[in-house]
mmCIF file of C-alpha atoms in Angstrom:
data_model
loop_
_atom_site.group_PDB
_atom_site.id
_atom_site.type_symbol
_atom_site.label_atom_id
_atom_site.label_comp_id
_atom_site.label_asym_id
_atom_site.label_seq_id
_atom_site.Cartn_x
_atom_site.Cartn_y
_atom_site.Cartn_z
ATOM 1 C CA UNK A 1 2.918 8.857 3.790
ATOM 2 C CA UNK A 2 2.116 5.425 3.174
ATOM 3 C CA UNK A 3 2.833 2.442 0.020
ATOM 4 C CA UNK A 4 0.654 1.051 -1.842
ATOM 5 C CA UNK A 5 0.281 -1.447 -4.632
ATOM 6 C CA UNK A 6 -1.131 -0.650 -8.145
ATOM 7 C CA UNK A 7 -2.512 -2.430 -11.396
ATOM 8 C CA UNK A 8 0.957 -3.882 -11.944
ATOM 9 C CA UNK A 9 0.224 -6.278 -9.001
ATOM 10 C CA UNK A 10 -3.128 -7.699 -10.461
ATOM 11 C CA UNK A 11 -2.821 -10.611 -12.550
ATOM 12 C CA UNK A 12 0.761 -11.239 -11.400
ATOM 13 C CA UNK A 13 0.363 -11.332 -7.261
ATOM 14 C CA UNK A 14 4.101 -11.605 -6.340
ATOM 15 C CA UNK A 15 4.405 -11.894 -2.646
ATOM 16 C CA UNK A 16 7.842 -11.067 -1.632
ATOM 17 C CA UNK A 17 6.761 -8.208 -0.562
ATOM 18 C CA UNK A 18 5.084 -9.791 2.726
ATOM 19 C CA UNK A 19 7.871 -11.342 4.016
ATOM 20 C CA UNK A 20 9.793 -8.058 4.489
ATOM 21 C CA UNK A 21 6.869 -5.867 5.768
ATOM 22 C CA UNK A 22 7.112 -5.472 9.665
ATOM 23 C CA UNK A 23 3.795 -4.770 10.549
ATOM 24 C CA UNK A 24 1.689 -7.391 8.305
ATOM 25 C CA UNK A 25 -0.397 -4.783 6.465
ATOM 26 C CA UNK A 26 -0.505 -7.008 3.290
ATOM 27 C CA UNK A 27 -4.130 -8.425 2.311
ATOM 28 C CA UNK A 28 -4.387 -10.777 -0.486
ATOM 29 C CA UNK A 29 -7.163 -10.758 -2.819
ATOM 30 C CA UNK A 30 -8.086 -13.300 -5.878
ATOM 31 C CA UNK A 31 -5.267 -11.917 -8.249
ATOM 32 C CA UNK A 32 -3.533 -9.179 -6.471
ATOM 33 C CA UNK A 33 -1.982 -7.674 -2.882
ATOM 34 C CA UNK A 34 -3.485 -4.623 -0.923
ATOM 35 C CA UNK A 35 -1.528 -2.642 1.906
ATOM 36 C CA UNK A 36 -3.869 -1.067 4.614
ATOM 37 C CA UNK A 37 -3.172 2.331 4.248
ATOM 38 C CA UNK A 38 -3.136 3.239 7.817
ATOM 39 C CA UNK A 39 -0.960 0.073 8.632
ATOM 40 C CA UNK A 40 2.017 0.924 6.881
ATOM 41 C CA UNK A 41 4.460 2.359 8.358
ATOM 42 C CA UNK A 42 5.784 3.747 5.563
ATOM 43 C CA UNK A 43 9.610 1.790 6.045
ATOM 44 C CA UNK A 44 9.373 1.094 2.707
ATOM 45 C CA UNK A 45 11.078 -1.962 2.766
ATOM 46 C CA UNK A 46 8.384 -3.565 0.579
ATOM 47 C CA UNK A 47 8.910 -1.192 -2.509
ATOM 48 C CA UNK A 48 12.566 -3.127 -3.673
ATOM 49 C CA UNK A 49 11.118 -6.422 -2.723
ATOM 50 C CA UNK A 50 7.794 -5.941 -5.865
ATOM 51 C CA UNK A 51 9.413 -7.886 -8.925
ATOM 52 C CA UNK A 52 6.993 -6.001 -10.542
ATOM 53 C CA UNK A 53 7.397 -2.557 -9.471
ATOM 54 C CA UNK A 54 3.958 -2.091 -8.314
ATOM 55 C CA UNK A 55 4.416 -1.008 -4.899
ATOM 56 C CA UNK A 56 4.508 2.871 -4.712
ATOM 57 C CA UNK A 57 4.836 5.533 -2.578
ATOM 58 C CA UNK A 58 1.447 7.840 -2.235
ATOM 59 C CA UNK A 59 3.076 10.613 -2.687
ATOM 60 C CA UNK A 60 3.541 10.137 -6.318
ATOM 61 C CA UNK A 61 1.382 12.149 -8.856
ATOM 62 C CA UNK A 62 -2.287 10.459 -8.720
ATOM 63 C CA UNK A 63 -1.558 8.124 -5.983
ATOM 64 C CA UNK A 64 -5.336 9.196 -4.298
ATOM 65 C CA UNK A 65 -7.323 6.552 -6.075
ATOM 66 C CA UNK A 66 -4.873 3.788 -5.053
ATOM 67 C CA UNK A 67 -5.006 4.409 -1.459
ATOM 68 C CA UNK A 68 -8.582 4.561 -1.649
ATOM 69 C CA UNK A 69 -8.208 1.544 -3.376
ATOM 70 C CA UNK A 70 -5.894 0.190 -1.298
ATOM 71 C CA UNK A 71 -7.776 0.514 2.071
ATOM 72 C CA UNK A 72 -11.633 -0.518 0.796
ATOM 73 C CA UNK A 73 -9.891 -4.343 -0.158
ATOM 74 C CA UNK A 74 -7.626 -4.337 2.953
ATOM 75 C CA UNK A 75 -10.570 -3.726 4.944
ATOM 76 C CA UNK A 76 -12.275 -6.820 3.394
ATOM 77 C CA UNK A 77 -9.558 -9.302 2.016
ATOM 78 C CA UNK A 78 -7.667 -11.549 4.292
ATOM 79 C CA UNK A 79 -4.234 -11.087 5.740
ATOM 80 C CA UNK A 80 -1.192 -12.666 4.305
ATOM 81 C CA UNK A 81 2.009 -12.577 5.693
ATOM 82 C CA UNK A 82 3.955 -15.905 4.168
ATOM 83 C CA UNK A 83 5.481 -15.753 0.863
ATOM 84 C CA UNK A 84 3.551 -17.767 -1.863
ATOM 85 C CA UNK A 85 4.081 -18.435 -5.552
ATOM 86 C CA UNK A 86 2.945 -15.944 -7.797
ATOM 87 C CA UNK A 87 0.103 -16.329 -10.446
ATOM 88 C CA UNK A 88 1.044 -19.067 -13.236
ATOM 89 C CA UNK A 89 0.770 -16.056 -15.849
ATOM 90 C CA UNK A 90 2.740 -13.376 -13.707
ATOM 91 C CA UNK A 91 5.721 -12.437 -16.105
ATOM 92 C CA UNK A 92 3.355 -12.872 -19.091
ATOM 93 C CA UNK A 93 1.105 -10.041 -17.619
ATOM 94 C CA UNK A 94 4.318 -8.215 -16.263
ATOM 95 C CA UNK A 95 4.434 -4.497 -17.312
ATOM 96 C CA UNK A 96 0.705 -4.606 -19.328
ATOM 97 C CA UNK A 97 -1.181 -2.183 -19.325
ATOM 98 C CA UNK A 98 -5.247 -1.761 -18.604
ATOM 99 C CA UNK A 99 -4.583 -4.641 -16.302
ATOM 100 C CA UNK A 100 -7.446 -3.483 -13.595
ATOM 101 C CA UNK A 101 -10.346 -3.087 -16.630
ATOM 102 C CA UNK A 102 -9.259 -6.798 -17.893
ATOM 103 C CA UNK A 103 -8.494 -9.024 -15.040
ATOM 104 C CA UNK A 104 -9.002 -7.081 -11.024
ATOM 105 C CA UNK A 105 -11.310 -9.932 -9.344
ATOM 106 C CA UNK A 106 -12.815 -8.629 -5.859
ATOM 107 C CA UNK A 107 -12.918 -12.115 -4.360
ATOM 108 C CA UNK A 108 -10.630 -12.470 -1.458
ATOM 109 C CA UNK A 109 -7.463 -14.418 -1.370
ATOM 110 C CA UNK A 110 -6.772 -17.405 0.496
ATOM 111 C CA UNK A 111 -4.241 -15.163 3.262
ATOM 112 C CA UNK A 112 -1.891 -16.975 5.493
#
């Protein structure tokens, strides 16, 4: 098993979620978090930590594209592992839907 993040995250990019995770397997893209799905230890420790619930566990129903997801922008997008502030518009875009058609950037993060 392994947790990953989902459209909820884009648009919003909370990070309390790194601060938590043991094993740094956060990446940090333009507008959103990755976990490296073969990183995670699966403590999930992260999952309580998402303000907006988009951390889940892969074995939830249709998890398969995530993961994939998941582990083609770890592979490319920096590490983070320090807490930052989230997007300016992050509880605006809270809880919308079609968030990865409208807004998912690939450009990497800044990481740290």
């Amino acid at each position: 098993m392994t947790y990953v993040v989902t459209d909820n995250c884009i648009a919003c990019k909370y990070t309390d979620c790194v601060e938590v995770c043991p094993v740094d397997c956060f990446y940090e893209g333009e507008n959103m978090l990755v976990i490296h799905p073969d990183e995670c230890i699966d403590c999930g420790v992260c999952e309580p930590e998402c303000p907006a619930d988009a951390i889940r566990p892969d074995t939830e129903p249709d998890m398969d594209e995530w993961v994939e997801f998941n582990r083609k922008y770890s592979e490319i997008w920096p590490v983070i592992i320090t807490r930052k502030d989230p997007l300016p518009e992050a509880q605006e875009r809270d809880g919308e839907t079609g968030k990865r058609e409208k807004y998912f950037s690939e450009a990497p993060g800044e990481g740290g």
